[in-house]
PDB file of C-alpha atoms and ligand atoms in Angstrom:
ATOM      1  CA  UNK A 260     -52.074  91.528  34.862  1.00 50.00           C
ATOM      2  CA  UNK A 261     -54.612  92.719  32.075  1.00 53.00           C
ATOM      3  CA  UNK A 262     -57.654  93.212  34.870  1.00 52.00           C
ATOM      4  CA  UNK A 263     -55.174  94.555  37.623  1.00 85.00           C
ATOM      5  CA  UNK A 264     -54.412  97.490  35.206  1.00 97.00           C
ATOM      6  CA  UNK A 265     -58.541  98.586  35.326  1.00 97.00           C
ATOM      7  CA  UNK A 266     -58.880  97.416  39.066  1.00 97.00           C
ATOM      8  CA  UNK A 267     -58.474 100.923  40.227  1.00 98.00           C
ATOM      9  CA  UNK A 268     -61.294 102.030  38.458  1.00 98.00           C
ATOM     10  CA  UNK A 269     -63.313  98.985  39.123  1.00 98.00           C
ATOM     11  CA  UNK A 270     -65.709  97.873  41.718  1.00 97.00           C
ATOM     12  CA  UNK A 271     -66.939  93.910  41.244  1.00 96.00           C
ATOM     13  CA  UNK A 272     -65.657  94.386  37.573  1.00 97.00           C
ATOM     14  CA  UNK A 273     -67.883  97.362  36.683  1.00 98.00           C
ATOM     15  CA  UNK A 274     -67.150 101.053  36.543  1.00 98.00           C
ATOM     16  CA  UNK A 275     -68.253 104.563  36.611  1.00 98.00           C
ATOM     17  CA  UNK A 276     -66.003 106.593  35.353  1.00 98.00           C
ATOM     18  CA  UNK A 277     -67.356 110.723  34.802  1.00 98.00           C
ATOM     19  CA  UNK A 278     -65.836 111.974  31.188  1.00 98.00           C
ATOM     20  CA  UNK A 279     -64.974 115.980  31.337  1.00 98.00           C
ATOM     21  CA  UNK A 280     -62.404 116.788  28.221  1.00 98.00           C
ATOM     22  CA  UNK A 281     -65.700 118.408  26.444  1.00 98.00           C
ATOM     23  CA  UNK A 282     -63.858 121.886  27.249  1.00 98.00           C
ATOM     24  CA  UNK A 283     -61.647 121.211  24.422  1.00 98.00           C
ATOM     25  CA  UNK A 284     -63.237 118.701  22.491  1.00 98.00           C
ATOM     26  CA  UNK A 285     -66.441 121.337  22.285  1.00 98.00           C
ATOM     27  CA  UNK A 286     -65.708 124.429  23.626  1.00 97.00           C
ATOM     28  CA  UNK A 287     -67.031 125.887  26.460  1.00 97.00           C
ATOM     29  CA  UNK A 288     -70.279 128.162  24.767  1.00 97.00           C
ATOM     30  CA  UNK A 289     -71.325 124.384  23.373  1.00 96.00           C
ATOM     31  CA  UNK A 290     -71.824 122.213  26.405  1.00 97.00           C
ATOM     32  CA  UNK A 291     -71.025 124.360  29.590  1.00 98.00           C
ATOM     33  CA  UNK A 292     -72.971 126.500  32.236  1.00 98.00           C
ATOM     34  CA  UNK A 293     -72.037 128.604  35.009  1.00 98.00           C
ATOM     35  CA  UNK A 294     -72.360 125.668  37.314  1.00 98.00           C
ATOM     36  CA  UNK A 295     -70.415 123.107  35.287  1.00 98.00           C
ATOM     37  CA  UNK A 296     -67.763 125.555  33.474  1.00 98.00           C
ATOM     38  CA  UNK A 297     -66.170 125.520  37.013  1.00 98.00           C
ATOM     39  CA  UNK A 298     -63.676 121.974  36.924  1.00 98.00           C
ATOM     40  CA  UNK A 299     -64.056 122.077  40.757  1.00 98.00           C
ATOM     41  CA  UNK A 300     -67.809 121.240  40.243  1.00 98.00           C
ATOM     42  CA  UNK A 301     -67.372 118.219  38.354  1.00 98.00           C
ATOM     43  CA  UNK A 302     -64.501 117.244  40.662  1.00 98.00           C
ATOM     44  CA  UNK A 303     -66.607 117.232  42.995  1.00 98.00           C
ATOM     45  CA  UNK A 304     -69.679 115.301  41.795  1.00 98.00           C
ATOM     46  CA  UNK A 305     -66.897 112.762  40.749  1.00 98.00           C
ATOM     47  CA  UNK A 306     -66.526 112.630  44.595  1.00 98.00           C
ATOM     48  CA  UNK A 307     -69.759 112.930  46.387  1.00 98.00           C
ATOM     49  CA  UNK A 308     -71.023 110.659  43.322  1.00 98.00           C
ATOM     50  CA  UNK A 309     -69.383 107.641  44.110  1.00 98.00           C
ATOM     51  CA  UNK A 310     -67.652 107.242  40.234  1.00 98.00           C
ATOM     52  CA  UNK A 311     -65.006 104.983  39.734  1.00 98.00           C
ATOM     53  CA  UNK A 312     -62.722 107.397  37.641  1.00 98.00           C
ATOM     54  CA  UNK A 313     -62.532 111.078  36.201  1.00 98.00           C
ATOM     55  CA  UNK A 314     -61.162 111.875  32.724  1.00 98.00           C
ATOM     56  CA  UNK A 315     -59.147 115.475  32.506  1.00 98.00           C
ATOM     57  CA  UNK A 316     -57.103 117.262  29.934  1.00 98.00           C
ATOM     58  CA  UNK A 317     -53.699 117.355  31.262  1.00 98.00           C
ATOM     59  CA  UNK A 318     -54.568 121.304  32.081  1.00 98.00           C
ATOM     60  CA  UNK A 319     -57.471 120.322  34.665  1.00 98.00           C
ATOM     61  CA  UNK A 320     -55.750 117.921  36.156  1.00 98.00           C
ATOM     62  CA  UNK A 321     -52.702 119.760  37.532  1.00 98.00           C
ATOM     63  CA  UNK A 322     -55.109 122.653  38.848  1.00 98.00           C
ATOM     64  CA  UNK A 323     -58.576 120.741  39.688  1.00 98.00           C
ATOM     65  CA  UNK A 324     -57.346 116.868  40.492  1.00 98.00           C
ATOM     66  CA  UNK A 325     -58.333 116.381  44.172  1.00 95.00           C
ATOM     67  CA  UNK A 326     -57.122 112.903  44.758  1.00 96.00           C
ATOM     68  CA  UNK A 327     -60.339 111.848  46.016  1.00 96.00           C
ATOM     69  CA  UNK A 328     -61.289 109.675  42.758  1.00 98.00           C
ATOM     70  CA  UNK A 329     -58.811 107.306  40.883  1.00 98.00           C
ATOM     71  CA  UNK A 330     -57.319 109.694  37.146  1.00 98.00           C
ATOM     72  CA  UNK A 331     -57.736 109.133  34.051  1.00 98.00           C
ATOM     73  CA  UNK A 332     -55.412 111.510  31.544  1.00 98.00           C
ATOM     74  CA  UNK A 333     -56.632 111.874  28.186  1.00 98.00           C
ATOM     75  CA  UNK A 334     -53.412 111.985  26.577  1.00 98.00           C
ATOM     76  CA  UNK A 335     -54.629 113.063  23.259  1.00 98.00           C
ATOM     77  CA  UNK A 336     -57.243 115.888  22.103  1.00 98.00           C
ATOM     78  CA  UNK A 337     -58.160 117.969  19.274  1.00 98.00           C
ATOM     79  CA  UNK A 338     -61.002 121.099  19.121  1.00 98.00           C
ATOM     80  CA  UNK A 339     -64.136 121.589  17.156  1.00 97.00           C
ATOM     81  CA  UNK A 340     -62.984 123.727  15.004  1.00 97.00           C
ATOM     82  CA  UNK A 341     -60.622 122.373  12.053  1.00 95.00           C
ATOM     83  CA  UNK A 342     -63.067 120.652   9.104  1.00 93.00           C
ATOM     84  CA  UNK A 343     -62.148 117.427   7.429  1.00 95.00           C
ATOM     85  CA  UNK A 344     -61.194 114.236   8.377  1.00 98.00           C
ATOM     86  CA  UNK A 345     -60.870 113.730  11.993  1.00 98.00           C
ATOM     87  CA  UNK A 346     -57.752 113.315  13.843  1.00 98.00           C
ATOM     88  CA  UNK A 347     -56.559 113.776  17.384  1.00 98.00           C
ATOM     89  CA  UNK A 348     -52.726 113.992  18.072  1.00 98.00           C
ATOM     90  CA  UNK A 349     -51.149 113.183  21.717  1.00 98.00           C
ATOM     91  CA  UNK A 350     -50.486 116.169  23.852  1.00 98.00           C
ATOM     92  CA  UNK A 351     -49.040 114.914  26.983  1.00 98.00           C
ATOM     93  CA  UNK A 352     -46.851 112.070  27.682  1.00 98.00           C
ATOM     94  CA  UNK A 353     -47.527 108.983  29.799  1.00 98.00           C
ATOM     95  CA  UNK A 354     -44.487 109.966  32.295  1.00 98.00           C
ATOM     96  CA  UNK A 355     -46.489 113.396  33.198  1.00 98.00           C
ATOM     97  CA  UNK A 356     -50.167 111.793  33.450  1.00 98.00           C
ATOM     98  CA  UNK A 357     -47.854 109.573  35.819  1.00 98.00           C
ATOM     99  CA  UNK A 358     -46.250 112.389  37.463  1.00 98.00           C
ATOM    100  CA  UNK A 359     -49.985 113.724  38.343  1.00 98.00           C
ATOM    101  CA  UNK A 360     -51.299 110.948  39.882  1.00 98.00           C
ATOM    102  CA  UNK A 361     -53.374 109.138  37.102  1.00 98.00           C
ATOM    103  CA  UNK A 362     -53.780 105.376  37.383  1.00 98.00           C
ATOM    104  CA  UNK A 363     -55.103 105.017  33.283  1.00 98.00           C
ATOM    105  CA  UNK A 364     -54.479 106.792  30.438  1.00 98.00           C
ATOM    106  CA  UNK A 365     -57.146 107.765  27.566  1.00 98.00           C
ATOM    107  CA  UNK A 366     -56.453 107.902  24.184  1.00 98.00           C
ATOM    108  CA  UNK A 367     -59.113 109.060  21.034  1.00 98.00           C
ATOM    109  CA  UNK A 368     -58.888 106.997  18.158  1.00 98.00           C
ATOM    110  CA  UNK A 369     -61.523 108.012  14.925  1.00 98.00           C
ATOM    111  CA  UNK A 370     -61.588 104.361  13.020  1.00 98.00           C
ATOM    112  CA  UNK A 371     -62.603 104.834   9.986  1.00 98.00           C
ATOM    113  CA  UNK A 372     -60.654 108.687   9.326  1.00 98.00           C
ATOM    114  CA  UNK A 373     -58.350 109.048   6.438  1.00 98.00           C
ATOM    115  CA  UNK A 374     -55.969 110.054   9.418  1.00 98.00           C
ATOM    116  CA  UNK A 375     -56.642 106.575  11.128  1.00 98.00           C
ATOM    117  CA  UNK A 376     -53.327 105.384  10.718  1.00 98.00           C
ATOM    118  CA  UNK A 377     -51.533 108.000  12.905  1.00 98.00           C
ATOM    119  CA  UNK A 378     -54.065 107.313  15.360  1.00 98.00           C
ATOM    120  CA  UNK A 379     -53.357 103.875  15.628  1.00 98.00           C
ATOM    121  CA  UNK A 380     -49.483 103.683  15.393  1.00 98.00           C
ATOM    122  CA  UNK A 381     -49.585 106.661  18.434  1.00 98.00           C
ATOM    123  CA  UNK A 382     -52.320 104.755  20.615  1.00 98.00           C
ATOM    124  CA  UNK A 383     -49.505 101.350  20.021  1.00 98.00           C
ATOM    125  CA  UNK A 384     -46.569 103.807  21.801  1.00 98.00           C
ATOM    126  CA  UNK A 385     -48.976 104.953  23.657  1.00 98.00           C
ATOM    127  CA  UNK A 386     -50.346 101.769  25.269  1.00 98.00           C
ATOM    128  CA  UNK A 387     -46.681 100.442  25.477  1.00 98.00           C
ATOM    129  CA  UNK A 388     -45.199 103.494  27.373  1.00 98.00           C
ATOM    130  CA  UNK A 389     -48.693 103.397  29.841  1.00 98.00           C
ATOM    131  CA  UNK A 390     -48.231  99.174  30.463  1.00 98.00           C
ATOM    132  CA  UNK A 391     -44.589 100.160  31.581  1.00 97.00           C
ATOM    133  CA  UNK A 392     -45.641 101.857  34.159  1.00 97.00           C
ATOM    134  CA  UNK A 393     -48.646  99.625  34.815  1.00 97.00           C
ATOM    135  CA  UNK A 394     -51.406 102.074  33.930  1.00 98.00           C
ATOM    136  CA  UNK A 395     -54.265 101.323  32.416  1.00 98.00           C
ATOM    137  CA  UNK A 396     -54.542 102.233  28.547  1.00 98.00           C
ATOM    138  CA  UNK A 397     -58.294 103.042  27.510  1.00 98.00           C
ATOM    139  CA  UNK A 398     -58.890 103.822  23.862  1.00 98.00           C
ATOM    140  CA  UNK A 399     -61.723 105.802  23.334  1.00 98.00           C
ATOM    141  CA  UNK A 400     -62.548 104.347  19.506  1.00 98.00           C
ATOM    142  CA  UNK A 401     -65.102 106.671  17.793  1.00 98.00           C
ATOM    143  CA  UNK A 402     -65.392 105.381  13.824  1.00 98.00           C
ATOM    144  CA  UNK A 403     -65.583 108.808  11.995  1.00 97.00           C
ATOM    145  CA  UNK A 404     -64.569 110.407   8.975  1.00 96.00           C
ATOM    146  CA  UNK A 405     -66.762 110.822   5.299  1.00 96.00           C
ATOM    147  CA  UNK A 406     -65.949 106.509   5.042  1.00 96.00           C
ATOM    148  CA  UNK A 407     -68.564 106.151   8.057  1.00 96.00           C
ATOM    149  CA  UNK A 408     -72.205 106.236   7.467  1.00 95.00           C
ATOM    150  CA  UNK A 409     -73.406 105.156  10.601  1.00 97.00           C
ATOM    151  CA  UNK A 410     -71.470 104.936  13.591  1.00 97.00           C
ATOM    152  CA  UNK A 411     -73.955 103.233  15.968  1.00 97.00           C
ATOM    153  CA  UNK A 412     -74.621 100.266  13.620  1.00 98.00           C
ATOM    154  CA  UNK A 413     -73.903  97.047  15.465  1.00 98.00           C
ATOM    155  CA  UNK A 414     -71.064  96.230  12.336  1.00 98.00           C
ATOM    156  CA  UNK A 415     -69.267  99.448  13.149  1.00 98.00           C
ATOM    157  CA  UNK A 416     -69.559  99.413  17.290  1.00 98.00           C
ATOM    158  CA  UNK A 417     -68.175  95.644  17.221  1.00 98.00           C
ATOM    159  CA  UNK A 418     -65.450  96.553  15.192  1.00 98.00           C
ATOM    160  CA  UNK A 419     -64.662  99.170  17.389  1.00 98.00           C
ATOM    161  CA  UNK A 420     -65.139  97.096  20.554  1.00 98.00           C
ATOM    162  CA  UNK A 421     -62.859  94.998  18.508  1.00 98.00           C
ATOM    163  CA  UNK A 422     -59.703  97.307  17.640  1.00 98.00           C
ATOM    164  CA  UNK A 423     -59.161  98.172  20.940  1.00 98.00           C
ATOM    165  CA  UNK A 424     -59.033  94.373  21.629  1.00 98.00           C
ATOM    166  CA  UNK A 425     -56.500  93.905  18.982  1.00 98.00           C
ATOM    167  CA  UNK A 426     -54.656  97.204  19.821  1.00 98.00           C
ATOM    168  CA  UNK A 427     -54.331  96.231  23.754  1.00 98.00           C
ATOM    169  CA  UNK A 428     -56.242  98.402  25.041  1.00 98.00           C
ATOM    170  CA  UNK A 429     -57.477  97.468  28.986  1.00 98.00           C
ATOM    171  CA  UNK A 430     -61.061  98.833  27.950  1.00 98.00           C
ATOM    172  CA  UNK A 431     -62.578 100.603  25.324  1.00 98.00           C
ATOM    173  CA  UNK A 432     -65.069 103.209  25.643  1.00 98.00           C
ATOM    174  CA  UNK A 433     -67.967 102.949  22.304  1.00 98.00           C
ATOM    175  CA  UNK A 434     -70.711 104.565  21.131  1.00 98.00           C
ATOM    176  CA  UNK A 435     -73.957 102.558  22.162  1.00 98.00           C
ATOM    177  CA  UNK A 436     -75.722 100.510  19.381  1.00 98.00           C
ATOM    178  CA  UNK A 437     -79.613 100.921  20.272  1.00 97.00           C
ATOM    179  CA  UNK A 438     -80.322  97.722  21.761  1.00 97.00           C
ATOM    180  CA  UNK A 439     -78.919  95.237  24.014  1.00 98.00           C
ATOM    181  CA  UNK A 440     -78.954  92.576  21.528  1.00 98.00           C
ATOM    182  CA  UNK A 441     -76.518  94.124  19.252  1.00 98.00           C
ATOM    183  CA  UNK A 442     -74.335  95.519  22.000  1.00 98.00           C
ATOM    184  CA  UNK A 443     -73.390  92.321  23.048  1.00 98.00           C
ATOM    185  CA  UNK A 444     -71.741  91.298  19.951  1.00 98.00           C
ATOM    186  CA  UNK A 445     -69.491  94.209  20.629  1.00 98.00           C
ATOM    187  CA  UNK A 446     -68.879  92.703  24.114  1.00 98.00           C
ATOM    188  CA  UNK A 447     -67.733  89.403  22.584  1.00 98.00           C
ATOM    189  CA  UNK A 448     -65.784  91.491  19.632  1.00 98.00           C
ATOM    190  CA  UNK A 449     -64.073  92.969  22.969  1.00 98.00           C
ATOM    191  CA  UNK A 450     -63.472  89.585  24.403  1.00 98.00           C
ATOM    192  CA  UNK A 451     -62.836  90.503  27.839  1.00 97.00           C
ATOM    193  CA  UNK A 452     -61.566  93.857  26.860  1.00 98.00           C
ATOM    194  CA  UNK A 453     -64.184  96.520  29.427  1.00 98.00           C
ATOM    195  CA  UNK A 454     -66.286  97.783  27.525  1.00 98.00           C
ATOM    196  CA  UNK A 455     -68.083 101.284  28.458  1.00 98.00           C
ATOM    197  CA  UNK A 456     -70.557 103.284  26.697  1.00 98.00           C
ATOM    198  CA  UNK A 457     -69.722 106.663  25.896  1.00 97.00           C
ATOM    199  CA  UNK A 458     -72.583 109.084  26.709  1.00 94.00           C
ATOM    200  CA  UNK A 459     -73.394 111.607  24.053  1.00 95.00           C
ATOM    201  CA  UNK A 460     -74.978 114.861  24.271  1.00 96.00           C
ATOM    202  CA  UNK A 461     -77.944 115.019  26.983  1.00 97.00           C
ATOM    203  CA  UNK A 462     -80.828 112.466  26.833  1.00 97.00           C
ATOM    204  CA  UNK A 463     -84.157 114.214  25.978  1.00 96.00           C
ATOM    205  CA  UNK A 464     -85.283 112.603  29.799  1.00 97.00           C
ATOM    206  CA  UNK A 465     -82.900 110.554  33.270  1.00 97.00           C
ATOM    207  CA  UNK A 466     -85.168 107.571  31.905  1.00 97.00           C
ATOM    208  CA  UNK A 467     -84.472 107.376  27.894  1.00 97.00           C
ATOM    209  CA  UNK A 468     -80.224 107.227  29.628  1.00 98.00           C
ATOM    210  CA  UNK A 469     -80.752 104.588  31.980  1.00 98.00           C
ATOM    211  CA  UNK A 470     -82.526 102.654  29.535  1.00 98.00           C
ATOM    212  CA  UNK A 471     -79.228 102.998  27.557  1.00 98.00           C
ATOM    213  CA  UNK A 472     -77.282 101.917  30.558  1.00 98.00           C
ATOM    214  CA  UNK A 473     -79.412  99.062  31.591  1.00 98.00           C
ATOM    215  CA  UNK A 474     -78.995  97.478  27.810  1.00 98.00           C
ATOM    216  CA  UNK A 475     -75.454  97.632  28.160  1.00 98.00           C
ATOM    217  CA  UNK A 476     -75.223  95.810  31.496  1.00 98.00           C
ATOM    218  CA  UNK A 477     -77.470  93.509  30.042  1.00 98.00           C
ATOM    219  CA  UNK A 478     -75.008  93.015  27.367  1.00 98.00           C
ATOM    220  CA  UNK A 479     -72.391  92.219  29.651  1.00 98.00           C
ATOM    221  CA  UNK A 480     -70.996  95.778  29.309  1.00 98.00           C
ATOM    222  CA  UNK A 481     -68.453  96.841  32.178  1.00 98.00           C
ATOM    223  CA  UNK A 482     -70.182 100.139  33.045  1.00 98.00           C
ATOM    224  CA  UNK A 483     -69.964 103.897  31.632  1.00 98.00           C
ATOM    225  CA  UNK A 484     -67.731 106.086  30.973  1.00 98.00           C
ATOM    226  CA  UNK A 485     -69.669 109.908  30.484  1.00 98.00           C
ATOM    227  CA  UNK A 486     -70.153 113.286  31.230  1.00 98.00           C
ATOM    228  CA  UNK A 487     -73.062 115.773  29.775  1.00 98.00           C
ATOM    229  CA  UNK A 488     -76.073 113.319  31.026  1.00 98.00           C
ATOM    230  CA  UNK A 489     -74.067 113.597  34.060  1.00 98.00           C
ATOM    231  CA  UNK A 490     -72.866 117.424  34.987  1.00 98.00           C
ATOM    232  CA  UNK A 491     -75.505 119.091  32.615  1.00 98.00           C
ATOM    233  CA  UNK A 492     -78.316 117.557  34.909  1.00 98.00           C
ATOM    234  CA  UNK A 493     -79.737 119.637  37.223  1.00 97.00           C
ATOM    235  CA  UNK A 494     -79.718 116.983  39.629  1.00 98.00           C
ATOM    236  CA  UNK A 495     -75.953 115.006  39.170  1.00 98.00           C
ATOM    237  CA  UNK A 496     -76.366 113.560  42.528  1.00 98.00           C
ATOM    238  CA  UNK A 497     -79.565 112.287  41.412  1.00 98.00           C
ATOM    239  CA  UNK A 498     -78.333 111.038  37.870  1.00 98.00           C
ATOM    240  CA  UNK A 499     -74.712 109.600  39.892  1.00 98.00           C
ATOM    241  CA  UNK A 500     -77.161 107.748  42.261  1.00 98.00           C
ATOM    242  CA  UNK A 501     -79.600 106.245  39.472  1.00 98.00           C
ATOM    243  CA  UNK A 502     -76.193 105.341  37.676  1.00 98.00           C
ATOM    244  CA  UNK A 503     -75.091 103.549  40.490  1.00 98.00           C
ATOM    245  CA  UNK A 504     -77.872 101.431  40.687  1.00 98.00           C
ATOM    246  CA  UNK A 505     -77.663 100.482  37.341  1.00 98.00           C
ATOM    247  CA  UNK A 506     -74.401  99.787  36.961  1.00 98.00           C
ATOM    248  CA  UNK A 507     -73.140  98.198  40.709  1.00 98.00           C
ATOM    249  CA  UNK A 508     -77.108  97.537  41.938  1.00 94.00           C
ATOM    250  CA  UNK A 509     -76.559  99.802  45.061  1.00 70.00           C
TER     251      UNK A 509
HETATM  252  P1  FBP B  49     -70.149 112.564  26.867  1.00 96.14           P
HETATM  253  O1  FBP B  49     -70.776 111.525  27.759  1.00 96.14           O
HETATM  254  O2  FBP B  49     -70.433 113.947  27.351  1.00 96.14           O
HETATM  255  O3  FBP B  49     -70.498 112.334  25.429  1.00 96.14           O
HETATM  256  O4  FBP B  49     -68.577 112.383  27.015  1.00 96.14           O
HETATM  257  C1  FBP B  49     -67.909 111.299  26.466  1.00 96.14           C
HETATM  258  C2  FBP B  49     -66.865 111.774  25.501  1.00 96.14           C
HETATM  259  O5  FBP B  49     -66.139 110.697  24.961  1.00 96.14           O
HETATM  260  C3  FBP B  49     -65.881 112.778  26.074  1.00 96.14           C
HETATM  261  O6  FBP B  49     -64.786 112.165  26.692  1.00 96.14           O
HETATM  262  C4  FBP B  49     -65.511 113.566  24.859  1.00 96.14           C
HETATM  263  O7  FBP B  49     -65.168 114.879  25.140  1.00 96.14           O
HETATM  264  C5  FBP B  49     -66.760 113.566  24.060  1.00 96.14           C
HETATM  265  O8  FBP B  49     -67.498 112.436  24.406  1.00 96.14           O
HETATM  266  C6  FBP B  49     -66.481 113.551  22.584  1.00 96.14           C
HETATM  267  O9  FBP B  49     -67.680 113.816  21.938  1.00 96.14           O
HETATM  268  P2  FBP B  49     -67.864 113.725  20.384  1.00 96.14           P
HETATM  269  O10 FBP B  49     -68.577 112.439  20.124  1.00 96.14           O
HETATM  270  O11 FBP B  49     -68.699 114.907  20.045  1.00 96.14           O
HETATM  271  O12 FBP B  49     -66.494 113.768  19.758  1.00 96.14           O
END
């Protein structure tokens, strides 16, 4: 039942799914352009790229979602712009991300904040309400907040690999440690849990990404789950196709 949950966002057990919240999670002057401002755009390099899943605010999704790639809601978010420790509050309910056609649900959790514990006791009605339905619940787990020094240390990515384990989550999406080596102890911390890498802002070069991508299929990773190294390319089609070969070999 666990797997079936992922399977529409899977193909052979790894996936591709293209991340574009970074509207509200940024702001628009931060990460956008005149191309990739335009939700349309990315919808449609979620398309013609051959990705296994798009991420929207609830807001994109009823005016952008085309039904050509399997939804992911993000049913929590938060901007830029308030200082302190980090937390990110739901803002649309399973039954709607439902009612629009997604198949998974995303939720941000910052391990680590002083605000954690809201986090985590929303994510748990979160993941509940989403399995009723038979959605997939994907916890985004991001260790933040003044108690985290380094978030891409191989302690802190495992643990975060490993809360969405113990949380239920049907995949967590995690920072990437550096090296292959160190990834894959978050892969076993996940114990069967998908684990993606979350992309970050723009790679200097398409190589110094795919290296990143390559160590965590080597790892035993289940794919990626991104979105500037992606629509901020001048080439997506390009970047979708290298992707593809990294992740599915085709
Ligand atoms: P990117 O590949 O662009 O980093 O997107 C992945 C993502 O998780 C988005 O879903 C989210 O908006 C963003 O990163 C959050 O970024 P930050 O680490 O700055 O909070």
């Amino acid at each position: 039942m666990r797997r079936e949950r992922m399977e529409p966002f899977l193909k052979g057990g790894k996936g591709m799914l293209l991340a574009y919240d970074q509207g509200l999670e940024h702001g628009p002057s931060t990460d956008f352009d005149d191309r990739n401002i335009d939700p349309s755009f990315v919808m449609d390099v979620a398309a013609k790229g051959g990705f296994t899943g798009v991420v929207f605010q609830k807001g994109v999704a009823e005016r952008f979602y085309s039904g050509k790639v399997p939804l992911i809601v993000k049913v929590n978010g938060k901007t830029s712009l308030p200082k302190g420790e980090p937390v990110s509050r739901q803002v649309c309910s399973v039954e709607h991300a439902v009612s629009m056609g997604a198949k998974g649900v995303g939720y941000t959790i910052y391990l680590g904040s002083g605000l954690e514990a809201e986090m985590l006791s929303e994510f748990g009605r979160v993941q509940e309400a989403a399995h009723e339905r038979g959605l997939a619940a994907i916890a985004w787990v991001y260790p933040r907040g003044a108690a985290v020094q380094n978030d891409v240390s191989k302690e802190i990515v495992s643990y975060a690999a490993r809360a969405g384990l113990e949380l239920g989550a049907d995949a967590v999406k995690v920072k990437y440690t550096g090296d292959s080596e160190s990834f894959s102890w978050a892969v076993k911390a996940a114990a069967g849990v998908k684990v993606f890498m979350s992309g970050g802002p723009k790679a200097p070069t398409d190589e110094a990404f795919l290296e990143q991508v390559q160590g965590v299929m080597r790892a035993g990773g289940a794919g990626v789950a991104v979105g500037r190294n992606v629509w901020q390319n001048q080439d997506p089609q390009g970047m979708a196709a290298k992707l593809r070969a990294a992740i599915f070999g085709a």
